[in-house]
mmCIF file of C-alpha atoms in Angstrom:
data_model
loop_
_atom_site.group_PDB
_atom_site.id
_atom_site.type_symbol
_atom_site.label_atom_id
_atom_site.label_comp_id
_atom_site.label_asym_id
_atom_site.label_seq_id
_atom_site.Cartn_x
_atom_site.Cartn_y
_atom_site.Cartn_z
ATOM 1 C CA MET A 1 113.406 78.646 129.216
ATOM 2 C CA SER A 2 111.465 81.880 129.363
ATOM 3 C CA VAL A 3 112.747 84.861 131.296
ATOM 4 C CA THR A 4 110.493 86.767 133.668
ATOM 5 C CA ILE A 5 109.991 90.320 132.406
ATOM 6 C CA THR A 6 109.984 92.690 135.365
ATOM 7 C CA PRO A 7 108.498 96.207 135.482
ATOM 8 C CA ALA A 8 112.030 97.545 136.017
ATOM 9 C CA MET A 9 113.173 95.971 132.735
ATOM 10 C CA VAL A 10 110.214 97.475 130.888
ATOM 11 C CA LYS A 11 110.860 100.897 132.412
ATOM 12 C CA GLU A 12 114.549 100.797 131.469
ATOM 13 C CA LEU A 13 113.748 99.865 127.868
ATOM 14 C CA ARG A 14 111.157 102.623 127.676
ATOM 15 C CA LEU A 15 113.697 105.180 128.936
ATOM 16 C CA LYS A 16 116.160 104.105 126.249
ATOM 17 C CA THR A 17 113.689 103.992 123.363
ATOM 18 C CA ASP A 18 110.705 106.176 124.324
ATOM 19 C CA ALA A 19 108.471 103.399 122.995
ATOM 20 C CA GLY A 20 105.184 102.614 124.772
ATOM 21 C CA MET A 21 105.173 100.470 127.904
ATOM 22 C CA SER A 22 103.184 97.672 126.284
ATOM 23 C CA ASP A 23 105.438 97.763 123.199
ATOM 24 C CA CYS A 24 108.511 97.496 125.425
ATOM 25 C CA LYS A 25 107.086 94.582 127.392
ATOM 26 C CA LYS A 26 106.137 92.695 124.218
ATOM 27 C CA ALA A 27 109.580 93.312 122.688
ATOM 28 C CA LEU A 28 111.299 92.009 125.834
ATOM 29 C CA GLN A 29 109.060 88.935 125.849
ATOM 30 C CA ASP A 30 109.797 88.240 122.184
ATOM 31 C CA ALA A 31 113.521 88.749 122.839
ATOM 32 C CA ASN A 32 113.382 86.460 125.885
ATOM 33 C CA GLY A 33 114.732 89.256 128.060
ATOM 34 C CA ASP A 34 117.678 90.152 125.785
ATOM 35 C CA PHE A 35 117.867 93.932 126.066
ATOM 36 C CA GLU A 36 119.762 94.629 122.826
ATOM 37 C CA GLU A 37 117.541 92.253 120.894
ATOM 38 C CA ALA A 38 114.472 94.014 122.302
ATOM 39 C CA ILE A 39 115.795 97.367 121.088
ATOM 40 C CA LYS A 40 116.360 95.831 117.647
ATOM 41 C CA ILE A 41 112.812 94.456 117.615
ATOM 42 C CA LEU A 42 111.371 97.865 118.500
ATOM 43 C CA LYS A 43 113.363 99.474 115.688
ATOM 44 C CA GLU A 44 112.159 96.850 113.235
ATOM 45 C CA ARG A 45 108.572 97.376 114.317
ATOM 46 C CA GLY A 46 109.086 101.096 114.043
ATOM 47 C CA LEU A 47 110.090 100.634 110.433
ATOM 48 C CA ALA A 48 107.020 98.480 109.811
ATOM 49 C CA ALA A 49 104.854 101.168 111.383
ATOM 50 C CA ALA A 50 106.461 103.727 109.112
ATOM 51 C CA ASN A 51 105.480 101.680 106.090
ATOM 52 C CA LYS A 52 101.871 101.510 107.289
ATOM 53 C CA ARG A 53 101.813 105.254 107.871
ATOM 54 C CA GLY A 54 103.486 106.014 104.561
ATOM 55 C CA GLU A 55 100.291 107.151 102.852
ATOM 56 C CA ARG A 56 99.408 109.712 105.505
ATOM 57 C CA ILE A 57 99.814 113.351 104.494
ATOM 58 C CA THR A 58 102.855 115.026 106.021
ATOM 59 C CA ALA A 59 101.850 118.683 105.964
ATOM 60 C CA GLU A 60 103.890 119.886 108.942
ATOM 61 C CA GLY A 61 107.549 119.789 109.890
ATOM 62 C CA ASN A 62 110.533 122.089 110.096
ATOM 63 C CA ILE A 63 113.789 123.194 108.539
ATOM 64 C CA PHE A 64 117.136 122.295 110.113
ATOM 65 C CA ILE A 65 120.412 124.043 109.299
ATOM 66 C CA LYS A 66 124.091 123.394 110.041
ATOM 67 C CA ILE A 67 126.866 125.782 108.971
ATOM 68 C CA ASP A 68 130.615 125.967 109.528
ATOM 69 C CA ASP A 69 133.561 127.496 107.646
ATOM 70 C CA LYS A 70 133.591 124.703 105.067
ATOM 71 C CA LYS A 71 129.963 123.813 104.373
ATOM 72 C CA ALA A 72 126.380 124.954 104.818
ATOM 73 C CA THR A 73 123.558 122.403 104.896
ATOM 74 C CA ALA A 74 119.777 122.588 105.174
ATOM 75 C CA ILE A 75 117.157 119.844 105.298
ATOM 76 C CA GLU A 76 113.365 119.741 105.197
ATOM 77 C CA LEU A 77 111.916 117.156 107.584
ATOM 78 C CA LYS A 78 108.157 116.620 107.494
ATOM 79 C CA CYS A 79 105.629 115.107 109.884
ATOM 80 C CA GLU A 80 101.845 114.932 110.152
ATOM 81 C CA THR A 81 101.049 117.440 112.906
ATOM 82 C CA ASP A 82 102.484 120.649 114.310
ATOM 83 C CA PHE A 83 102.302 119.042 117.765
ATOM 84 C CA VAL A 84 104.973 116.518 116.793
ATOM 85 C CA ALA A 85 106.988 119.164 114.919
ATOM 86 C CA LEU A 86 107.398 121.049 118.206
ATOM 87 C CA THR A 87 108.574 118.072 120.262
ATOM 88 C CA ASP A 88 112.156 117.654 121.436
ATOM 89 C CA GLN A 89 112.242 114.183 119.855
ATOM 90 C CA PHE A 90 111.406 115.563 116.405
ATOM 91 C CA LYS A 91 113.999 118.312 116.779
ATOM 92 C CA GLU A 92 116.589 115.741 117.822
ATOM 93 C CA VAL A 93 115.866 113.691 114.693
ATOM 94 C CA GLY A 94 116.174 116.788 112.503
ATOM 95 C CA ASN A 95 119.457 117.818 114.089
ATOM 96 C CA THR A 96 120.820 114.287 113.728
ATOM 97 C CA ILE A 97 119.940 114.144 110.034
ATOM 98 C CA VAL A 98 121.308 117.591 109.200
ATOM 99 C CA ALA A 99 124.575 116.700 110.968
ATOM 100 C CA LEU A 100 124.862 113.524 108.882
ATOM 101 C CA ALA A 101 124.032 115.401 105.677
ATOM 102 C CA HIS A 102 126.528 118.137 106.525
ATOM 103 C CA ALA A 103 129.325 115.648 107.191
ATOM 104 C CA ALA A 104 128.622 113.902 103.881
ATOM 105 C CA GLY A 105 128.154 117.112 101.878
ATOM 106 C CA ALA A 106 124.833 115.655 100.746
ATOM 107 C CA ASN A 107 122.628 117.178 98.057
ATOM 108 C CA GLU A 108 120.055 114.416 97.839
ATOM 109 C CA VAL A 109 117.961 112.255 100.131
ATOM 110 C CA THR A 110 119.597 108.871 100.749
ATOM 111 C CA GLU A 111 118.533 105.760 102.647
ATOM 112 C CA GLU A 112 121.196 106.483 105.260
ATOM 113 C CA LEU A 113 119.845 109.981 105.853
ATOM 114 C CA LYS A 114 116.258 108.705 106.080
ATOM 115 C CA GLN A 115 117.136 106.106 108.708
ATOM 116 C CA PRO A 116 116.869 108.331 111.843
ATOM 117 C CA ALA A 117 113.424 109.497 110.724
ATOM 118 C CA MET A 118 112.252 105.949 110.063
ATOM 119 C CA GLU A 119 113.463 104.787 113.464
ATOM 120 C CA ALA A 120 111.650 107.672 115.187
ATOM 121 C CA VAL A 121 108.249 106.648 113.811
ATOM 122 C CA ALA A 122 107.762 104.069 116.577
ATOM 123 C CA VAL A 123 108.254 106.798 119.170
ATOM 124 C CA LEU A 124 106.420 109.700 117.549
ATOM 125 C CA LYS A 125 103.598 107.576 116.091
ATOM 126 C CA GLU A 126 103.536 109.662 112.907
ATOM 127 C CA ASN A 127 104.879 109.373 109.400
ATOM 128 C CA LEU A 128 108.157 111.289 109.026
ATOM 129 C CA VAL A 129 109.496 112.222 105.593
ATOM 130 C CA LEU A 130 112.890 113.668 104.727
ATOM 131 C CA ARG A 131 111.885 115.641 101.652
ATOM 132 C CA ARG A 132 114.900 117.720 100.695
ATOM 133 C CA VAL A 133 118.621 118.048 101.426
ATOM 134 C CA GLU A 134 121.021 120.660 100.086
ATOM 135 C CA THR A 135 124.647 121.540 100.864
ATOM 136 C CA PHE A 136 126.906 124.399 99.808
ATOM 137 C CA VAL A 137 130.644 123.667 99.813
ATOM 138 C CA LEU A 138 132.203 127.017 100.678
ATOM 139 C CA GLU A 139 135.349 128.443 99.131
ATOM 140 C CA ASP A 140 137.992 129.943 101.433
ATOM 141 C CA ASN A 141 136.687 133.472 100.848
ATOM 142 C CA GLU A 142 133.012 132.544 101.168
ATOM 143 C CA VAL A 143 130.813 132.793 104.233
ATOM 144 C CA ALA A 144 127.287 131.485 104.823
ATOM 145 C CA VAL A 145 124.538 132.505 107.233
ATOM 146 C CA GLY A 146 121.231 130.746 107.894
ATOM 147 C CA TYR A 147 117.823 131.699 109.215
ATOM 148 C CA VAL A 148 114.885 129.604 110.435
ATOM 149 C CA HIS A 149 111.628 131.466 110.956
ATOM 150 C CA THR A 150 110.264 131.113 114.482
ATOM 151 C CA GLY A 151 106.859 129.464 114.539
ATOM 152 C CA MET A 152 106.765 128.802 110.796
ATOM 153 C CA PRO A 153 108.398 125.887 108.905
ATOM 154 C CA MET A 154 110.543 128.071 106.667
ATOM 155 C CA GLY A 155 114.282 128.671 106.499
ATOM 156 C CA SER A 156 117.097 129.798 104.252
ATOM 157 C CA ILE A 157 120.849 129.978 103.786
ATOM 158 C CA VAL A 158 122.667 132.718 101.903
ATOM 159 C CA LYS A 159 126.356 132.689 100.985
ATOM 160 C CA ALA A 160 128.657 135.503 99.903
ATOM 161 C CA LYS A 161 132.175 135.911 98.577
ATOM 162 C CA VAL A 162 134.245 138.502 100.458
ATOM 163 C CA GLU A 163 137.610 139.869 99.338
ATOM 164 C CA GLY A 164 139.722 142.509 101.048
ATOM 165 C CA CYS A 165 138.266 142.299 104.562
ATOM 166 C CA ASP A 166 137.305 139.798 107.250
ATOM 167 C CA LYS A 167 134.397 137.681 106.029
ATOM 168 C CA ASN A 168 133.380 137.166 109.672
ATOM 169 C CA ASP A 169 133.048 140.906 110.337
ATOM 170 C CA SER A 170 129.936 141.434 112.467
ATOM 171 C CA ARG A 171 128.515 143.906 109.939
ATOM 172 C CA ILE A 172 128.786 141.346 107.152
ATOM 173 C CA GLN A 173 127.254 138.666 109.365
ATOM 174 C CA SER A 174 124.399 141.005 110.292
ATOM 175 C CA LEU A 175 123.638 141.905 106.681
ATOM 176 C CA LEU A 176 123.710 138.273 105.566
ATOM 177 C CA SER A 177 121.388 137.378 108.434
ATOM 178 C CA ASP A 178 118.990 140.062 107.201
ATOM 179 C CA CYS A 179 119.353 138.704 103.655
ATOM 180 C CA ALA A 180 118.493 135.192 104.848
ATOM 181 C CA MET A 181 115.411 136.576 106.590
ATOM 182 C CA HIS A 182 114.552 138.472 103.387
ATOM 183 C CA ILE A 183 114.627 135.217 101.409
ATOM 184 C CA VAL A 184 112.079 133.619 103.735
ATOM 185 C CA ALA A 185 109.851 136.710 103.564
ATOM 186 C CA SER A 186 110.098 137.405 99.820
ATOM 187 C CA ASN A 187 110.498 133.876 98.420
ATOM 188 C CA PRO A 188 112.792 134.597 95.434
ATOM 189 C CA LEU A 189 113.140 131.921 92.765
ATOM 190 C CA TYR A 190 116.473 132.941 91.240
ATOM 191 C CA LEU A 191 119.715 134.610 92.380
ATOM 192 C CA ASN A 192 119.571 137.328 89.717
ATOM 193 C CA ILE A 193 117.883 138.050 86.401
ATOM 194 C CA ASP A 194 120.768 136.513 84.439
ATOM 195 C CA ALA A 195 120.126 133.206 86.222
ATOM 196 C CA ILE A 196 116.495 132.973 85.067
ATOM 197 C CA ASP A 197 116.109 130.304 82.399
ATOM 198 C CA ALA A 198 114.861 131.233 78.951
ATOM 199 C CA GLU A 199 111.833 128.932 79.071
ATOM 200 C CA TYR A 200 110.556 130.592 82.250
ATOM 201 C CA ILE A 201 110.934 134.040 80.655
ATOM 202 C CA LYS A 202 109.138 132.937 77.476
ATOM 203 C CA ASN A 203 106.254 131.363 79.396
ATOM 204 C CA GLN A 204 105.766 134.448 81.542
ATOM 205 C CA LYS A 205 105.805 136.760 78.534
ATOM 206 C CA ASP A 206 103.243 134.590 76.742
ATOM 207 C CA ILE A 207 100.997 134.809 79.805
ATOM 208 C CA PHE A 208 101.260 138.608 79.945
ATOM 209 C CA VAL A 209 100.607 138.959 76.196
ATOM 210 C CA LYS A 210 97.532 136.735 76.428
ATOM 211 C CA GLN A 211 96.197 138.638 79.448
ATOM 212 C CA THR A 212 96.650 141.983 77.690
ATOM 213 C CA ILE A 213 94.990 140.816 74.455
ATOM 214 C CA GLU A 214 92.039 139.531 76.504
ATOM 215 C CA LEU A 215 91.645 143.092 77.777
ATOM 216 C CA GLY A 216 91.040 144.199 74.189
ATOM 217 C CA LYS A 217 94.478 145.561 73.291
ATOM 218 C CA PRO A 218 95.902 145.041 69.768
ATOM 219 C CA GLU A 219 98.689 142.457 69.643
ATOM 220 C CA ASN A 220 101.473 144.954 68.854
ATOM 221 C CA ILE A 221 100.502 147.073 71.866
ATOM 222 C CA ALA A 222 100.037 143.934 73.955
ATOM 223 C CA GLN A 223 103.630 142.948 73.181
ATOM 224 C CA ASN A 224 104.951 146.269 74.512
ATOM 225 C CA ILE A 225 102.798 146.131 77.634
ATOM 226 C CA ALA A 226 103.875 142.532 78.233
ATOM 227 C CA GLU A 227 107.543 143.555 78.050
ATOM 228 C CA GLY A 228 107.004 146.067 80.842
ATOM 229 C CA LYS A 229 105.133 143.564 82.987
ATOM 230 C CA LEU A 230 107.806 140.951 82.339
ATOM 231 C CA LYS A 231 110.586 143.285 83.456
ATOM 232 C CA SER A 232 108.786 143.970 86.736
ATOM 233 C CA HIS A 233 108.000 140.300 87.269
ATOM 234 C CA LEU A 234 111.584 139.164 86.718
ATOM 235 C CA ALA A 235 112.784 141.670 89.303
ATOM 236 C CA GLU A 236 110.211 140.281 91.744
ATOM 237 C CA VAL A 237 111.503 136.702 91.458
ATOM 238 C CA SER A 238 115.210 137.639 91.382
ATOM 239 C CA PHE A 239 116.755 137.806 94.868
ATOM 240 C CA LEU A 240 119.353 140.494 94.142
ATOM 241 C CA ASP A 241 116.841 142.633 92.233
ATOM 242 C CA GLN A 242 114.109 142.500 94.867
ATOM 243 C CA GLU A 243 113.492 145.491 97.113
ATOM 244 C CA PHE A 244 115.183 144.801 100.447
ATOM 245 C CA VAL A 245 112.582 143.979 103.108
ATOM 246 C CA LYS A 246 114.246 146.184 105.715
ATOM 247 C CA GLU A 247 114.765 149.086 103.332
ATOM 248 C CA PRO A 248 112.110 149.410 100.603
ATOM 249 C CA LYS A 249 113.045 151.193 97.363
ATOM 250 C CA VAL A 250 116.606 149.843 97.651
ATOM 251 C CA THR A 251 117.470 146.480 96.080
ATOM 252 C CA VAL A 252 119.315 143.679 97.835
ATOM 253 C CA ALA A 253 122.245 144.143 95.445
ATOM 254 C CA GLN A 254 122.449 147.849 96.276
ATOM 255 C CA VAL A 255 122.477 147.157 100.017
ATOM 256 C CA VAL A 256 125.305 144.635 99.585
ATOM 257 C CA ASP A 257 127.325 147.021 97.397
ATOM 258 C CA ARG A 258 126.850 149.837 99.892
ATOM 259 C CA LEU A 259 128.248 147.814 102.789
ATOM 260 C CA ALA A 260 131.181 146.638 100.672
ATOM 261 C CA LYS A 261 132.093 150.260 99.942
ATOM 262 C CA GLU A 262 131.801 151.183 103.621
ATOM 263 C CA LEU A 263 134.170 148.348 104.545
ATOM 264 C CA GLY A 264 136.510 149.000 101.623
ATOM 265 C CA CYS A 265 136.220 145.496 100.236
ATOM 266 C CA LYS A 266 134.568 143.459 97.506
ATOM 267 C CA MET A 267 131.486 141.438 98.374
ATOM 268 C CA CYS A 268 128.897 139.617 96.295
ATOM 269 C CA ILE A 269 126.123 137.134 97.004
ATOM 270 C CA THR A 270 127.006 133.834 95.334
ATOM 271 C CA GLY A 271 124.006 131.669 96.170
ATOM 272 C CA PHE A 272 121.043 130.945 98.393
ATOM 273 C CA MET A 273 118.756 128.148 99.520
ATOM 274 C CA ASN A 274 115.077 128.715 100.150
ATOM 275 C CA PHE A 275 113.319 126.019 102.193
ATOM 276 C CA ARG A 276 109.685 125.870 103.256
ATOM 277 C CA VAL A 277 107.641 122.873 104.325
ATOM 278 C CA SER A 278 104.796 122.149 101.905
ATOM 279 C CA ILE A 279 102.421 119.297 101.200
#
């Protein structure tokens, strides 16, 4: 026996799922009026829609961050258009996923973490991709601060170890906030020069030697010139060796050391995440 599907039933299902009116009516008809079954059908069809949209380019999106005293987590969630990236529904999905990732201490994309994005496809009508997840587990004397750039899909987290003073001091929080903003602006690849892998250094030096020889310099002179260029380049890709965006001519490391001396404590940057949405 078929159940009559009333406009009120369709409206209620739409309010709960944000799916289209016709989709809600069809789901209720297929579920013979069973509300929970209709929701399940919409979710299943949302997943099917996601599979069909899977080949679309996801060039937009945003970064979502969650930080407490124990952990710091960031995710990159992508979509097809900036219009969707700005919607409350997309933001809700991102916040849901980052909360799940934070609770799990996740450092990789899992099926469980992808599920909220897949379920949202039926509502947002776009392909959503969870591209990256990263979590810092903080030690007792570590503190983390995050930054998401307004209007641009970029964000970062920086963490520091503090000994001898309150890690939650407003001056420390302010500096770390500036450091997180610096990361987004300057796009460092490594924490410091010591962290740069040998293969990267070798490849860069080879490039500089080749460029200098092509300018007509003898190889022995090219080697010396390349060394100078390499030194400058490594400082440019090393976070702590970069010139601080808010105070040129002073490195990030020098700014951190200066504040530590002012506060009479020890402080060092122990890590960072650099997230930006890309194709």
